[in-house]
Coordinates of C-alpha atoms in Angstrom, one line a residue:
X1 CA 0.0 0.0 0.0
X2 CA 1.6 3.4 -1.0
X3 CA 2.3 6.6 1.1
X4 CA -0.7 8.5 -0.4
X5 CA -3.4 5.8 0.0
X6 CA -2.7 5.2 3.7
X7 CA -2.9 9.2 3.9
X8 CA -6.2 8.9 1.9
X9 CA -7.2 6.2 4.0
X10 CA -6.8 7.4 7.1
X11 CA -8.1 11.3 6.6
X12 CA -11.5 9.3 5.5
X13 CA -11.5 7.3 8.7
X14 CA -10.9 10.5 10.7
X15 CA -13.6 12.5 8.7
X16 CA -15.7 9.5 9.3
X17 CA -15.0 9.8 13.0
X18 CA -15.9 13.5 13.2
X19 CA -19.4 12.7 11.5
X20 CA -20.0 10.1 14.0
X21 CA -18.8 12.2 17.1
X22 CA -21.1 15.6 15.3
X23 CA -24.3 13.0 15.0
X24 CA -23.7 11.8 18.6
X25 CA -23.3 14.7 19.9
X26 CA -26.9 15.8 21.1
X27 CA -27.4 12.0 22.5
X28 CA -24.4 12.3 24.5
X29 CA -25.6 16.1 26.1
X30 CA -29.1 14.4 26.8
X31 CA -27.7 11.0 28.6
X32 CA -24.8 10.7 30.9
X33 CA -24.8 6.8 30.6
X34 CA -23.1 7.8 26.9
X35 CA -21.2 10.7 27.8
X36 CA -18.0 9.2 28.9
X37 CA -18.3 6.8 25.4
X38 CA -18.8 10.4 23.7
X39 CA -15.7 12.0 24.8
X40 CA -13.2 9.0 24.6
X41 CA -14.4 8.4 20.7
X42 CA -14.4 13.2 20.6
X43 CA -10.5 13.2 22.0
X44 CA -9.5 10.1 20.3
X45 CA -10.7 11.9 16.8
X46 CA -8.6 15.3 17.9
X47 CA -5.5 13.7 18.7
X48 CA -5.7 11.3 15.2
X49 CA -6.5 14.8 13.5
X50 CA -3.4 15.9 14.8
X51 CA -1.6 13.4 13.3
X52 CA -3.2 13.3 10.2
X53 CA -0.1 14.2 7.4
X54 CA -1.6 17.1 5.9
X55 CA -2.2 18.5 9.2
X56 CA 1.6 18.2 10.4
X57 CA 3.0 19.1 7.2
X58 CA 0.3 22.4 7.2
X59 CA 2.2 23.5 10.4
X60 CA 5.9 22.2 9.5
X61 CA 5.0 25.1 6.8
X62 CA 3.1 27.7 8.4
X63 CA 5.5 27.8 12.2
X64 CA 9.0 26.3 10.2
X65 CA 8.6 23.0 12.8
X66 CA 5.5 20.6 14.3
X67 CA 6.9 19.8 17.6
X68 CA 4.2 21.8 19.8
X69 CA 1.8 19.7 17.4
X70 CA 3.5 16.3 18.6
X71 CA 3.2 17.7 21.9
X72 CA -1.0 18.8 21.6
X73 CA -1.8 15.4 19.7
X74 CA -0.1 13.4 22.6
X75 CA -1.8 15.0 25.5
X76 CA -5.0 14.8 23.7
X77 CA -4.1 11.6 23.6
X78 CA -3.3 11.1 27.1
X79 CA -6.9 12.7 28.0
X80 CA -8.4 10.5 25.6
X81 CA -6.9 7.0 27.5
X82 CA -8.3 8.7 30.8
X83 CA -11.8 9.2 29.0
X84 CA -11.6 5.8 27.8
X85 CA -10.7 4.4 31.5
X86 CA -13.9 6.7 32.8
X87 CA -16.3 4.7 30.2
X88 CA -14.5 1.6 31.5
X89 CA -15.9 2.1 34.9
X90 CA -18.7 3.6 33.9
X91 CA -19.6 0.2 31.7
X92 CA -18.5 -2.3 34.8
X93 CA -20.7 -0.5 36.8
X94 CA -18.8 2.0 38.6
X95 CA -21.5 4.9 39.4
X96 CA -19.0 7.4 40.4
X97 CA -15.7 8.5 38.6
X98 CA -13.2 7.5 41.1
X99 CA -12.0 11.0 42.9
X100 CA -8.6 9.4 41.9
X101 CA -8.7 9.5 38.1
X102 CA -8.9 13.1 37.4
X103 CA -5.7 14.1 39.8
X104 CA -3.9 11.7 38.3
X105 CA -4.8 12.5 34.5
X106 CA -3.7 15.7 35.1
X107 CA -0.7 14.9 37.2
X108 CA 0.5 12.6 33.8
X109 CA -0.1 15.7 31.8
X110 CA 1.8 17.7 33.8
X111 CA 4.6 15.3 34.0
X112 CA 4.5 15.0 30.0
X113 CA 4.7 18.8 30.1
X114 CA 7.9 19.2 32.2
X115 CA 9.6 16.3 30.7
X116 CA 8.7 17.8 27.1
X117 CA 10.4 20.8 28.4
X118 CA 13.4 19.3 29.8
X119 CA 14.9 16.9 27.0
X120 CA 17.8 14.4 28.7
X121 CA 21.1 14.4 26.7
X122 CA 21.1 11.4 24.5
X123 CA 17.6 11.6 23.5
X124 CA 17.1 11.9 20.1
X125 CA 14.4 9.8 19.2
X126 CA 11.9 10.6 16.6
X127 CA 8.2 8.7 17.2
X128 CA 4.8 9.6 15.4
X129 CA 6.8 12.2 13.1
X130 CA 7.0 14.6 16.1
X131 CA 10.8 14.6 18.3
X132 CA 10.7 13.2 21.6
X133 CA 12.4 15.0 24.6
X134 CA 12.6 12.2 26.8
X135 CA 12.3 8.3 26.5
X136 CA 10.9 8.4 30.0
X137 CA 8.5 10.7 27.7
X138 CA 7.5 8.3 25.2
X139 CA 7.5 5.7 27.6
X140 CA 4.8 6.9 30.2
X141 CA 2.3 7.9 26.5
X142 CA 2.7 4.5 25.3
X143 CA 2.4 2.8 28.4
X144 CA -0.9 4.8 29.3
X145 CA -2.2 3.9 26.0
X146 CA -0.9 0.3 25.9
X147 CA -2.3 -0.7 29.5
X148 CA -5.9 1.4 29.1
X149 CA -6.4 -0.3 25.3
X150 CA -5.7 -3.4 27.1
X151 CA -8.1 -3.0 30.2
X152 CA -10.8 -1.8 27.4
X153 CA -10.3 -4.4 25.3
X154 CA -10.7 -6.8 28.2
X155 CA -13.7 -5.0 28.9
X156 CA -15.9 -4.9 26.3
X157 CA -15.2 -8.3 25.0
X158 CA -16.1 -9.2 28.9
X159 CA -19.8 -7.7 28.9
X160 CA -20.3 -7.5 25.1
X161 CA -20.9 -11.8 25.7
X162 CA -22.6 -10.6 28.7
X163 CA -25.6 -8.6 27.4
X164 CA -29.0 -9.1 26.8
X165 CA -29.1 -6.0 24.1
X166 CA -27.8 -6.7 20.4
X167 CA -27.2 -3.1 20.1
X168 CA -25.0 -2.9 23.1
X169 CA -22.9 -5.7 22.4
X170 CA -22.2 -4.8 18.9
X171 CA -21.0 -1.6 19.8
X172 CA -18.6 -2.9 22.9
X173 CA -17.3 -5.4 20.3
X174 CA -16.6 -2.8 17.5
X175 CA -15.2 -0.2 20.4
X176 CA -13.4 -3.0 21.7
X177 CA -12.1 -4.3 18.2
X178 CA -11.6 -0.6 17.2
X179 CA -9.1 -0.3 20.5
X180 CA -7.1 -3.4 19.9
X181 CA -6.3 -1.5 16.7
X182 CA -4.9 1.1 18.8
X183 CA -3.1 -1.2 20.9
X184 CA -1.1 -2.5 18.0
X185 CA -0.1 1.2 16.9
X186 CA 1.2 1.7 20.1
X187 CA 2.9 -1.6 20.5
X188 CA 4.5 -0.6 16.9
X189 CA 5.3 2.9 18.5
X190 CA 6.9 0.7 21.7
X191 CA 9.4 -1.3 18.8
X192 CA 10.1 1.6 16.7
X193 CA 11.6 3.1 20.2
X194 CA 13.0 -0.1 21.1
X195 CA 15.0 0.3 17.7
X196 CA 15.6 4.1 17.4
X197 CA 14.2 4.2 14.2
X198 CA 10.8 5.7 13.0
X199 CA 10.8 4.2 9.7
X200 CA 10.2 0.7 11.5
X201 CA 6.7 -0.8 10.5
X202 CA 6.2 1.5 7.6
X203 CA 2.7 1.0 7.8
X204 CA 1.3 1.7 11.3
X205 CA -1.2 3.8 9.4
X206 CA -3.7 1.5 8.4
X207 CA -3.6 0.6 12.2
X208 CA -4.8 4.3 13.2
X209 CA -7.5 4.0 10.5
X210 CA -9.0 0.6 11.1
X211 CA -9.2 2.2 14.8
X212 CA -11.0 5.6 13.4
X213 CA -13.7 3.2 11.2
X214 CA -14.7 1.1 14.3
X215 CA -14.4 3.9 17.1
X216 CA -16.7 5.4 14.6
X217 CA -19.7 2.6 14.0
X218 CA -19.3 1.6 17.8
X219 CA -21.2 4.7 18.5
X220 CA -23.1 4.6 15.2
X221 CA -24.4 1.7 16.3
X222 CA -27.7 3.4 17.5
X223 CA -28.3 5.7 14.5
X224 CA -28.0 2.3 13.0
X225 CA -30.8 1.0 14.4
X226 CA -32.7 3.6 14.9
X227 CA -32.4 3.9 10.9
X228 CA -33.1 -0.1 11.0
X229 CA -36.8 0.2 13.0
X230 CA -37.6 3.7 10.9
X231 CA -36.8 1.6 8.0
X232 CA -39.0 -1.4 9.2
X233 CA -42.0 0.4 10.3
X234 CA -42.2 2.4 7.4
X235 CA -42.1 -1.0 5.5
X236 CA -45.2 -2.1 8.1
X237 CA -47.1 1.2 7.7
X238 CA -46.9 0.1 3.6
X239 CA -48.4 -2.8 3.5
X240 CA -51.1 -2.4 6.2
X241 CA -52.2 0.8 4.5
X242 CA -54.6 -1.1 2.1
X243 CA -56.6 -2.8 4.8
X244 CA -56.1 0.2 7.3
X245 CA -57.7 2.8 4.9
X246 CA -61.0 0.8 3.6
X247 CA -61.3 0.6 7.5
X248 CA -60.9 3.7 8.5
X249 CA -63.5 4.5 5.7
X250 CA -66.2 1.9 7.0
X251 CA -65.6 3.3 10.3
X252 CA -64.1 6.4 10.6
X253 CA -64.8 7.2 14.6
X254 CA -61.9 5.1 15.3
X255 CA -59.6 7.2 13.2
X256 CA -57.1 9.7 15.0
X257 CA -57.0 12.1 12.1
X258 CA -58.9 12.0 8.5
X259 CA -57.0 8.6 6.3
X260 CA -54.9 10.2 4.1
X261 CA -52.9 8.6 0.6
X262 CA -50.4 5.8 1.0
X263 CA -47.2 8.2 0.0
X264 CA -48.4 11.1 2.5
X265 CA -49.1 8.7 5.4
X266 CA -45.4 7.2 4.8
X267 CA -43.5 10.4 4.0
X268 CA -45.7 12.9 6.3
X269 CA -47.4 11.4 9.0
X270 CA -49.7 13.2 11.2
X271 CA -48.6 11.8 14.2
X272 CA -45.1 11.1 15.5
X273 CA -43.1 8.9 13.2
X274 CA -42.0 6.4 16.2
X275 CA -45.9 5.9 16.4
X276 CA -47.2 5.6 13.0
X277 CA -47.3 1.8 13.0
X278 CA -48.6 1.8 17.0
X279 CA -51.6 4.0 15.4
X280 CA -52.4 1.8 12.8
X281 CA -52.3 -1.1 14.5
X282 CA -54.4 0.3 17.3
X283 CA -57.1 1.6 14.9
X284 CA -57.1 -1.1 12.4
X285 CA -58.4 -3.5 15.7
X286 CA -60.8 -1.1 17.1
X287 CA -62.0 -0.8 13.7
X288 CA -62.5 -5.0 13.5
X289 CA -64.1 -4.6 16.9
X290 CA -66.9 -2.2 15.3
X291 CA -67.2 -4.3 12.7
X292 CA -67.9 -7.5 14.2
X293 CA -71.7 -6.6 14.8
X294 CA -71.9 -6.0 10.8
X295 CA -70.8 -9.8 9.9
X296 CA -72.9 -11.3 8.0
X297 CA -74.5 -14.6 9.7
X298 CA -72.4 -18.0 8.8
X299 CA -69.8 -15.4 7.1
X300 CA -67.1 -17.2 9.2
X301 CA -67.8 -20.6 7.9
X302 CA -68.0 -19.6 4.5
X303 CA -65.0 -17.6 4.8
X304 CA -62.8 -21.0 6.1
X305 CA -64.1 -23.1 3.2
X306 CA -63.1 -20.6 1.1
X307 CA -59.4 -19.9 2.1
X308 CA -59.1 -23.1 2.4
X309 CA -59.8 -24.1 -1.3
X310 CA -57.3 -21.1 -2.3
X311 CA -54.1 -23.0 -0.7
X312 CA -53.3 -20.0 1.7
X313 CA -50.4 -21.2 4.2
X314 CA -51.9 -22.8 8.0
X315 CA -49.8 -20.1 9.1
X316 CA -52.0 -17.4 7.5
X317 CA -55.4 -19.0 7.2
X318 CA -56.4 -17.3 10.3
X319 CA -55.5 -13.9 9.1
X320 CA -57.3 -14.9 5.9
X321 CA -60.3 -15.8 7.3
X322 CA -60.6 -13.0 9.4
X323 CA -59.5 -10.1 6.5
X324 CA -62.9 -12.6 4.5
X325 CA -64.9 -11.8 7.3
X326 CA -63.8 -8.7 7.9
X327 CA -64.5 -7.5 4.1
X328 CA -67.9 -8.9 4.4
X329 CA -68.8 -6.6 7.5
X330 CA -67.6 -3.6 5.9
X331 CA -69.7 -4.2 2.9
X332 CA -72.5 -4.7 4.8
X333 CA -72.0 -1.5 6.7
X334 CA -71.7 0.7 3.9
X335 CA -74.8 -1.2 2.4
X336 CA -76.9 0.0 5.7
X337 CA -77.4 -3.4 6.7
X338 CA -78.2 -2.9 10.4
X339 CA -75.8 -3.9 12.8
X340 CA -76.5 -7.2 14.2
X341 CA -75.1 -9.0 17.6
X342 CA -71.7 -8.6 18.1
X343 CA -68.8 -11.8 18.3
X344 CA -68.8 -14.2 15.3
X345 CA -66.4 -17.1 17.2
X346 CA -62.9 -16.2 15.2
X347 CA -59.9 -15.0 17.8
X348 CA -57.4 -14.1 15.6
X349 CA -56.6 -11.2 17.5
X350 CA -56.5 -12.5 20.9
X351 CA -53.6 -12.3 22.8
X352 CA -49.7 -12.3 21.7
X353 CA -48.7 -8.3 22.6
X354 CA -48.2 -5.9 19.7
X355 CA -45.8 -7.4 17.4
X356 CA -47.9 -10.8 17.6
X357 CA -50.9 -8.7 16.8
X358 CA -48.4 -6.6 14.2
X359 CA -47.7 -9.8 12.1
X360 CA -51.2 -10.7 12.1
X361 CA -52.6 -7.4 10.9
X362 CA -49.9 -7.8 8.2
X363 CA -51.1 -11.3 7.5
X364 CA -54.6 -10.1 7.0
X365 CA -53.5 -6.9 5.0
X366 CA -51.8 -9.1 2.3
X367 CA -55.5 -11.1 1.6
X368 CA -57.2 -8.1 2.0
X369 CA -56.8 -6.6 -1.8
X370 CA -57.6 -10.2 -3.8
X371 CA -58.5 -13.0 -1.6
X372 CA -61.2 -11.0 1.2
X373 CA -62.4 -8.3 -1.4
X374 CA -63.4 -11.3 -3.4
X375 CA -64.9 -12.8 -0.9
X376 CA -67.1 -10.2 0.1
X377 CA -68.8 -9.7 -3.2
X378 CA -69.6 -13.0 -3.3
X379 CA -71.4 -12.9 -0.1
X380 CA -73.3 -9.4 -1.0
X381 CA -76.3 -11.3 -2.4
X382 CA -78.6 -12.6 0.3
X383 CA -78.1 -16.3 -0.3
X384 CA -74.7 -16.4 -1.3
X385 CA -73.1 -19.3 -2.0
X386 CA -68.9 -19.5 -2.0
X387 CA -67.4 -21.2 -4.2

């Protein structure tokens, strides 16, 4: 892999982590519980901007040298490891940030400050592009960031088995995953001090950026699923719309607002989005309910004989046979037939909590256009006979 494509590579996985800390961002204000995850994933992407090549060359030009660069990107650094160690405790379960880990985040920086400013005699070293004053320098960052990746690696592997929540646990095992990328740039950084040479393991890089992509869909990983249910219950609200809207014509006192065209219902609900499918659900049974004193008598019997002579799956005769019914009541009501006594002996709607009742409804909405429409103009004629 050349010079310029690891460059490339890894300004896309930092932009990528800046889009992901920005969308965050208003989550992390609103709950604490993701605040700590927010900052470690905020610093992390500051310190890796730092490092990016066009960033240190931009300053190399503008100041003549990028050594107070080096010196920003590693403390950012340093303040990132702590941020990582408070979401650590935070994730095992530790309430309180222990009154220890703030002195002694600051008391490292403070150390890295004086021993940036007071270089030993022999050291020369050059690690990260930036020139080291100290190897006791370089060996307190590394170390920070070698024993914290470690402990968070440990971590999130540890309680992303350990969760009931898929969300969770994928992002713990894409943080974690993302830090043991980390870990092995700073083990590289460890040998390329070891050897006193910064040209060792040319290709650390792709390290750095593997570490920017996960960091980054670790906490993505609820805009990802928050994208995944918007995408399935606009998928729901689609196909129950057929049956929903003939209902909600038949009996419109159940409606919350006046039925409105399949596109405007999707793209502009009238009620909040994360309840559009709760409504319709909710008012496509109420609206059975009203029904049921329209069925026609011995519609039910009819309506099994005639599914059943249509091949529907046994796992969707139920919802068949009720959408048959069903059809038949609301032709009857907007005929004026009067309203007869209610309960007709079918229960597919009994029971099972609301994505039971969900699948059902959806079961019932895919006969409801051929198979139950059918149906009920067969039955319209006062001795009908079903065939």
């Amino acid at each position: 892999m050349s010079a310029d494509i690891e460059a490339h590579a890894q300004t896309a996985g930092v932009i990528l982590l800046w889009v992901a800390v920005l969308l965050r961002a208003r989550g992390a204000v609103r709950c604490p519980a993701q605040r700590a995850l927010w900052l470690a994933v905020a610093t992390a992407a500051l310190a890796m901007t730092l490092n990016l090549p066009v960033v240190t060359r931009s300053a190399a030009g503008t100041f003549g040298r990028s050594a107070e660069l080096a010196e920003v990107r590693n403390l950012t650094g340093v303040a990132s490891a702590g941020a990582v160690l408070h979401f650590l405790l935070a994730t095992a379960g530790v309430r309180r940030v222990p009154r220890v880990l703030v002195p002694a985040g600051c008391l490292t920086i403070a150390l890295l400050l004086f021993l940036d400013r007071h270089p030993g005699p022999h050291d020369e070293h050059r690690v990260a592009g930036g020139p080291s004053p100290s190897v006791a320098y370089w060996l307190i960052v590394i170390g920070v960031h070698l024993v914290v990746n470690t402990l968070c690696v440990l971590v999130c592997w540890h309680y992303g088995r350990r969760t009931e929540s898929r969300s969770l646990a994928a992002g713990l095992r894409l943080f974690g995953l993302g830090t043991a990328f980390a870990w092995v740039y700073w083990a590289g950084q460890c040998v390329r001090l070891a050897v006193g040479d910064d040209t060792a393991l040319p290709h650390l890089s792709v390290a750095l950026t593997l570490h920017a992509l996960l960091r980054a869909a670790a906490i993505l990983v609820p805009v990802f699923e928050a994208a995944r249910r918007l995408a399935s219950d606009a998928r729901t609200a689609w196909r129950l719309w057929p049956l929903w809207y003939d209902l909600m014509v038949a009996v419109p006192q159940v409606a919350l607002t006046e039925p409105r065209g399949r596109v405007a219902e999707l793209l502009r609900p009238l009620v909040p989005r994360d309840l559009l499918v709760y409504r319709k659900v909710i008012e496509t049974r109420d609206a059975i309910i009203a029904l049921q004193g329209h069925v026609p008598p011995g519609s039910l019997g009819l309506a099994r004989r005639y599914v059943a002579v249509r091949g529907v799956p046994r796992a969707r005769a139920a919802a068949a046979e009720l959408a048959c019914v069903i059809a038949a009541a609301r032709a009857a009501r907007l005929a004026g037939r009067p309203e007869q006594e209610a309960g007709f002996g079918h229960h597919g709607l009994a029971g099972g909590g609301l994505d039971a009742e969900k699948v059902f409804l959806i079961d019932m909405a895919a006969a409801w256009p051929g198979i139950a429409r059918t149906f009920a103009e067969r039955t319209a004629s006062p001795s009908p006979t079903v065939k």
